[in-house]
mmCIF file of C-alpha atoms and ligand atoms in Angstrom:
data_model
loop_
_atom_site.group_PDB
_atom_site.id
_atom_site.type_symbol
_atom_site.label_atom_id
_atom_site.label_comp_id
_atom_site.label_asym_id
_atom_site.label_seq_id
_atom_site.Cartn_x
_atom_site.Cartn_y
_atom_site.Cartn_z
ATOM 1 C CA UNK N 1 4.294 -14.017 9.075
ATOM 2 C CA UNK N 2 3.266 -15.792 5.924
ATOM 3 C CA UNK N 3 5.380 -18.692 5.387
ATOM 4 C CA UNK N 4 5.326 -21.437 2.637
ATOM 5 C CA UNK N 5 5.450 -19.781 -0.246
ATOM 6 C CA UNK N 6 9.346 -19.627 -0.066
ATOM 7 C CA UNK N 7 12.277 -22.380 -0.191
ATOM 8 C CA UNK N 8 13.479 -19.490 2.434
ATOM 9 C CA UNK N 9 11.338 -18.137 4.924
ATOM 10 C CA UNK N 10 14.192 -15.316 5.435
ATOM 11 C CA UNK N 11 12.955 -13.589 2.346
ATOM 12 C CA UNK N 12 9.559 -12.887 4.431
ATOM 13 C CA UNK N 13 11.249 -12.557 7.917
ATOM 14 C CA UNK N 14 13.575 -9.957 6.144
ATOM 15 C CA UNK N 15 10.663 -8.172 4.120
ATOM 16 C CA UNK N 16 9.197 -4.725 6.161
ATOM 17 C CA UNK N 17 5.714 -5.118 4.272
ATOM 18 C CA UNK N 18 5.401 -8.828 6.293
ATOM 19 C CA UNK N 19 6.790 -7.006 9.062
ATOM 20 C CA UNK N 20 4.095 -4.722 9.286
ATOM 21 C CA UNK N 21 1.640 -7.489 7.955
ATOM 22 C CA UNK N 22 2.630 -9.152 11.197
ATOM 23 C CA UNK N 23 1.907 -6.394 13.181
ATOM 24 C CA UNK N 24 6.022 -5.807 13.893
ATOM 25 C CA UNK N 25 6.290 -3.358 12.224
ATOM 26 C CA UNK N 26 4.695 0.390 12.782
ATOM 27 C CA UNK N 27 2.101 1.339 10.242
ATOM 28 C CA UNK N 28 -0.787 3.573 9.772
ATOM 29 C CA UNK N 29 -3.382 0.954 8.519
ATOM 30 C CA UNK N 30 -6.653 1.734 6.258
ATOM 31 C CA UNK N 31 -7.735 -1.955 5.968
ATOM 32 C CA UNK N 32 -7.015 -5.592 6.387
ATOM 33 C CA UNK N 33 -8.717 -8.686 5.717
ATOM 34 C CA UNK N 34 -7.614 -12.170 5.071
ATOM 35 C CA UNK N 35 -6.117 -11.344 1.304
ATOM 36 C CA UNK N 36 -4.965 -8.247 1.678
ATOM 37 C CA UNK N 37 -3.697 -4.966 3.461
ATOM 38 C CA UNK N 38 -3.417 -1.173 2.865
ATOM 39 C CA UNK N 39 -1.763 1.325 4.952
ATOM 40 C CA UNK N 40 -0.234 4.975 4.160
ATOM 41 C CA UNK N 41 3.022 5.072 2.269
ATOM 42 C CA UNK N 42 5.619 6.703 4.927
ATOM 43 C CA UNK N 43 7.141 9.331 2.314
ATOM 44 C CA UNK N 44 3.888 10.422 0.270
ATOM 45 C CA UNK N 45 3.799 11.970 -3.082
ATOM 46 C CA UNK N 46 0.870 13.562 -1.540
ATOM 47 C CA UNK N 47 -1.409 13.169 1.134
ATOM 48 C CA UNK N 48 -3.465 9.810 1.192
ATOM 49 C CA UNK N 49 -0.530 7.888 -0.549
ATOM 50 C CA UNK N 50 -1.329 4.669 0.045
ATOM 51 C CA UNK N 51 -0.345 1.229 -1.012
ATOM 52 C CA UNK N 52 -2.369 -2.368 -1.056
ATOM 53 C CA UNK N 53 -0.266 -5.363 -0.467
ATOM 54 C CA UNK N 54 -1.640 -9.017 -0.542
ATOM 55 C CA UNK N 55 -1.188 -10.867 2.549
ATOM 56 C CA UNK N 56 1.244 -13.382 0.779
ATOM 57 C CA UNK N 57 4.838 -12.248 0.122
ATOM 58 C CA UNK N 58 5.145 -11.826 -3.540
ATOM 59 C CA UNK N 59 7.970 -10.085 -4.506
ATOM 60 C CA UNK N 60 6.106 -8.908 -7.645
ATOM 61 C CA UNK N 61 3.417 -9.107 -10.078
ATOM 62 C CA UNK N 62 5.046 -12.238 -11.834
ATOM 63 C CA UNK N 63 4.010 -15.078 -9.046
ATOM 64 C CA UNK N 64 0.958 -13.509 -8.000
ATOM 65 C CA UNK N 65 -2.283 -15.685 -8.106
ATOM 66 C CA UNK N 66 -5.623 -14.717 -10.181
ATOM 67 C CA UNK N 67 -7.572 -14.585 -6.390
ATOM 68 C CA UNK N 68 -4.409 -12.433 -5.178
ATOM 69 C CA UNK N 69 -4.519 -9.724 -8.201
ATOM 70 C CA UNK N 70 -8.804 -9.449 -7.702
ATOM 71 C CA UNK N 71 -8.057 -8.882 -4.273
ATOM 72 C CA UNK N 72 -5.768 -6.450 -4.980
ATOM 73 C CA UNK N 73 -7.626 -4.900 -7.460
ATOM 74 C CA UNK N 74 -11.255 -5.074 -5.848
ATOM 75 C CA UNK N 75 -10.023 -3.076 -2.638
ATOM 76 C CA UNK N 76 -8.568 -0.637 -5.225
ATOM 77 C CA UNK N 77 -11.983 -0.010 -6.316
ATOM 78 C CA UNK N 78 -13.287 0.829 -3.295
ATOM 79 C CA UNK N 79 -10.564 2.739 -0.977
ATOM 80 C CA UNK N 80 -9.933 4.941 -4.282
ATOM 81 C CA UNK N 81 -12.627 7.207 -3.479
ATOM 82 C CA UNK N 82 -12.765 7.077 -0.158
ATOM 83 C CA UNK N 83 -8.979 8.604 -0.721
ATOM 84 C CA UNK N 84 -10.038 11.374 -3.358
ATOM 85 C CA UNK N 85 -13.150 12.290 -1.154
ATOM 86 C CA UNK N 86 -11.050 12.345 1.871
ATOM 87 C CA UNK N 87 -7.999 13.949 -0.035
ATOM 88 C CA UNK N 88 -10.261 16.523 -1.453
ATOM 89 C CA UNK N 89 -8.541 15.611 -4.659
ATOM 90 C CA UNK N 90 -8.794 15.824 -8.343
ATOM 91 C CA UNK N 91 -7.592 12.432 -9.592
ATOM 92 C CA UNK N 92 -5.753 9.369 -8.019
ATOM 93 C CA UNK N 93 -3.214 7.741 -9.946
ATOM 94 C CA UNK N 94 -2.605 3.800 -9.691
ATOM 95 C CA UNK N 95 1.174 2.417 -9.841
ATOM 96 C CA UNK N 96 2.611 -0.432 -9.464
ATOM 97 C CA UNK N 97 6.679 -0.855 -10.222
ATOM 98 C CA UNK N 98 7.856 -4.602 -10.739
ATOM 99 C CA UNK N 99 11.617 -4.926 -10.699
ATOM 100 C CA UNK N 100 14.318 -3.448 -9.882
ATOM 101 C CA UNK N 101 14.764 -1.818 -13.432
ATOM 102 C CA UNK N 102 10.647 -0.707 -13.371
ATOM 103 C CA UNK N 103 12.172 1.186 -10.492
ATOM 104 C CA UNK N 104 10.928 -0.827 -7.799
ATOM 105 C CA UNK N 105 11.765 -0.165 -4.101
ATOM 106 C CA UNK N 106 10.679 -2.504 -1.651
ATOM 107 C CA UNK N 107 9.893 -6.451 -2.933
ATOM 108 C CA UNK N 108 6.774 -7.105 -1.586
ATOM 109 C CA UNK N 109 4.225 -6.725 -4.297
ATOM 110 C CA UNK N 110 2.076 -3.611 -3.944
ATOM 111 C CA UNK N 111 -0.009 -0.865 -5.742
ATOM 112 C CA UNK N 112 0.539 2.702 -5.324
ATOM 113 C CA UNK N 113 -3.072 4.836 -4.867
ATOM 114 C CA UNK N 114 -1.575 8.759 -4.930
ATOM 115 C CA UNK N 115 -3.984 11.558 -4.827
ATOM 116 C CA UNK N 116 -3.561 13.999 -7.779
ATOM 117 C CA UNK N 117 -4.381 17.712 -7.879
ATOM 118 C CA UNK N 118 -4.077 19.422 -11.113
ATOM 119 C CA UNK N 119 -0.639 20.903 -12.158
ATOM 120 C CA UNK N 120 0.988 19.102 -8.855
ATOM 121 C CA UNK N 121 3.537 17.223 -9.834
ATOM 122 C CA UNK N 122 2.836 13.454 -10.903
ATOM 123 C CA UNK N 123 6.255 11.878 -9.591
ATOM 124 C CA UNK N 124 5.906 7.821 -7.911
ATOM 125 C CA UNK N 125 8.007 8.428 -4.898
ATOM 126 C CA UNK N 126 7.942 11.357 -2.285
ATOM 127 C CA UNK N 127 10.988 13.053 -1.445
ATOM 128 C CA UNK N 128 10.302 13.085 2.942
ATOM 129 C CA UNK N 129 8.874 11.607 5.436
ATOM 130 C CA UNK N 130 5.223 12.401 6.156
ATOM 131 C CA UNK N 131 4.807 13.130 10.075
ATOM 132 C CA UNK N 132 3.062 10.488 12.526
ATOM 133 C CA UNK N 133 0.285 12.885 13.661
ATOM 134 C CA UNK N 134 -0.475 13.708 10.366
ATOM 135 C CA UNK N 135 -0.241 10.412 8.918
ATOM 136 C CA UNK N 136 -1.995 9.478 12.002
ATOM 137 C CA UNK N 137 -4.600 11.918 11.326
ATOM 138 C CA UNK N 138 -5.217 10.903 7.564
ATOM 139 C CA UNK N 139 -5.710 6.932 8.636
ATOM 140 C CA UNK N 140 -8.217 8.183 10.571
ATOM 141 C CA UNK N 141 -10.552 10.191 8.462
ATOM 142 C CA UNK N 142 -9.926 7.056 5.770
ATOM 143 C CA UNK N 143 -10.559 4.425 8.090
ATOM 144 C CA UNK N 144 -13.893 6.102 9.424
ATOM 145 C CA UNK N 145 -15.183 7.156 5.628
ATOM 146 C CA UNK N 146 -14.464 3.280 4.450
ATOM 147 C CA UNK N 147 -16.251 1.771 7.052
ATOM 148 C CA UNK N 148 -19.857 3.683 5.886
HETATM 149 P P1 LIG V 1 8.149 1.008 -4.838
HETATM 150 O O1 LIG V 1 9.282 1.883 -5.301
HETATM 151 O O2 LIG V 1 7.024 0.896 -5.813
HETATM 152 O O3 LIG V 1 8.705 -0.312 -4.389
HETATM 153 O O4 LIG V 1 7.518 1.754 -3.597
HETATM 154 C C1 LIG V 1 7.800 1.455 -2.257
HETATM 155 C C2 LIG V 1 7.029 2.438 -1.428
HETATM 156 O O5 LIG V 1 7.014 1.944 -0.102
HETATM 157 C C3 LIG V 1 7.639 3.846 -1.387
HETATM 158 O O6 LIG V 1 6.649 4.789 -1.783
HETATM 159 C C4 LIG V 1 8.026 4.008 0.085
HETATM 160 O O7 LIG V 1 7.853 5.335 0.541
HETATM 161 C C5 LIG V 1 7.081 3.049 0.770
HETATM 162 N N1 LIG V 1 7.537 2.513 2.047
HETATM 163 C C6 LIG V 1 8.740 1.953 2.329
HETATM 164 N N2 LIG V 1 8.770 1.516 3.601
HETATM 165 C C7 LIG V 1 7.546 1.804 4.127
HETATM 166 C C8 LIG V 1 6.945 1.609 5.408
HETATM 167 N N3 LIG V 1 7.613 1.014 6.414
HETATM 168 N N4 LIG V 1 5.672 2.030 5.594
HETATM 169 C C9 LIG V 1 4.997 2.616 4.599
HETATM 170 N N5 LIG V 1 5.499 2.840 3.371
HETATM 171 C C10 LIG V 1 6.759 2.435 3.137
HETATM 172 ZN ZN1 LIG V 2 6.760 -9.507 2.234
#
């Protein structure tokens, strides 16, 4: 758990993306190094939804460092097409919702990488769960592809 950045530590201890940063929490995770973390979004637009989430709570774009954001931002770069390859895919949108009123969900900073096919629909949230053998599955084929 990443702590110091807060007056509270219970906003971190309370947060799920910590949780899973601090491995107590279940996730299905691409990549991780010292800045950041990405991992398959539990109720996918589409398959390969995934998100990127610094290692630091932020609970949005507005206190996140410069170093944080390149992080961020550099791992985008490279896991979005390992996702459209592995996706079979014809795009990949990028979001990233800050705010309650931007229609944000869960206050941990984090970009949204969603495989696009044409005329699918381009919605930001999935309607279900994904299973774990297929999500299982997916993390697989990523995890393998990134690390040639
Ligand atoms: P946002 O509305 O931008 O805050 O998006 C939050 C995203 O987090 C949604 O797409 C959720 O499906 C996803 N999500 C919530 N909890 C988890 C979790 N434990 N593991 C993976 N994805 C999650
Ligand atoms: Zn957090």
């Amino acid at each position: 758990m990443q702590q110091g950045l807060f007056g509270d530590e219970s906003v971190a201890q309370n947060c799920i993306f910590c949780k899973i940063i601090a491995d107590k929490a279940p996730a299905h995770i691409l990549y991780r190094d010292e800045q950041v973390l990405s991992f398959l979004d539990t109720s996918p637009v589409s398959p390969g939804h995934s998100l990127i989430i610094p290692i630091n709570h932020h609970d949005n774009i507005f206190t996140l460092s410069d170093a944080e954001s390149t992080a961020v931002a550099l791992h985008a770069k490279r896991l979005a097409p390992v996702i459209k390859r592995v996706t079979d895919s014809d795009g990949l949108a990028i979001h990233q919702l800050n705010g309650r009123a931007a229609g944000q969900t869960v206050f941990h900073y984090h970009m949204h990488l969603i495989p696009c096919q044409h005329g699918a629909s381009k919605s930001i949230h999935g309607r279900r769960l994904a299973t774990q053998s297929a999500l299982a599955e997916l993390a697989e084929r990523i995890r393998q592809d990134l690390s040639k």
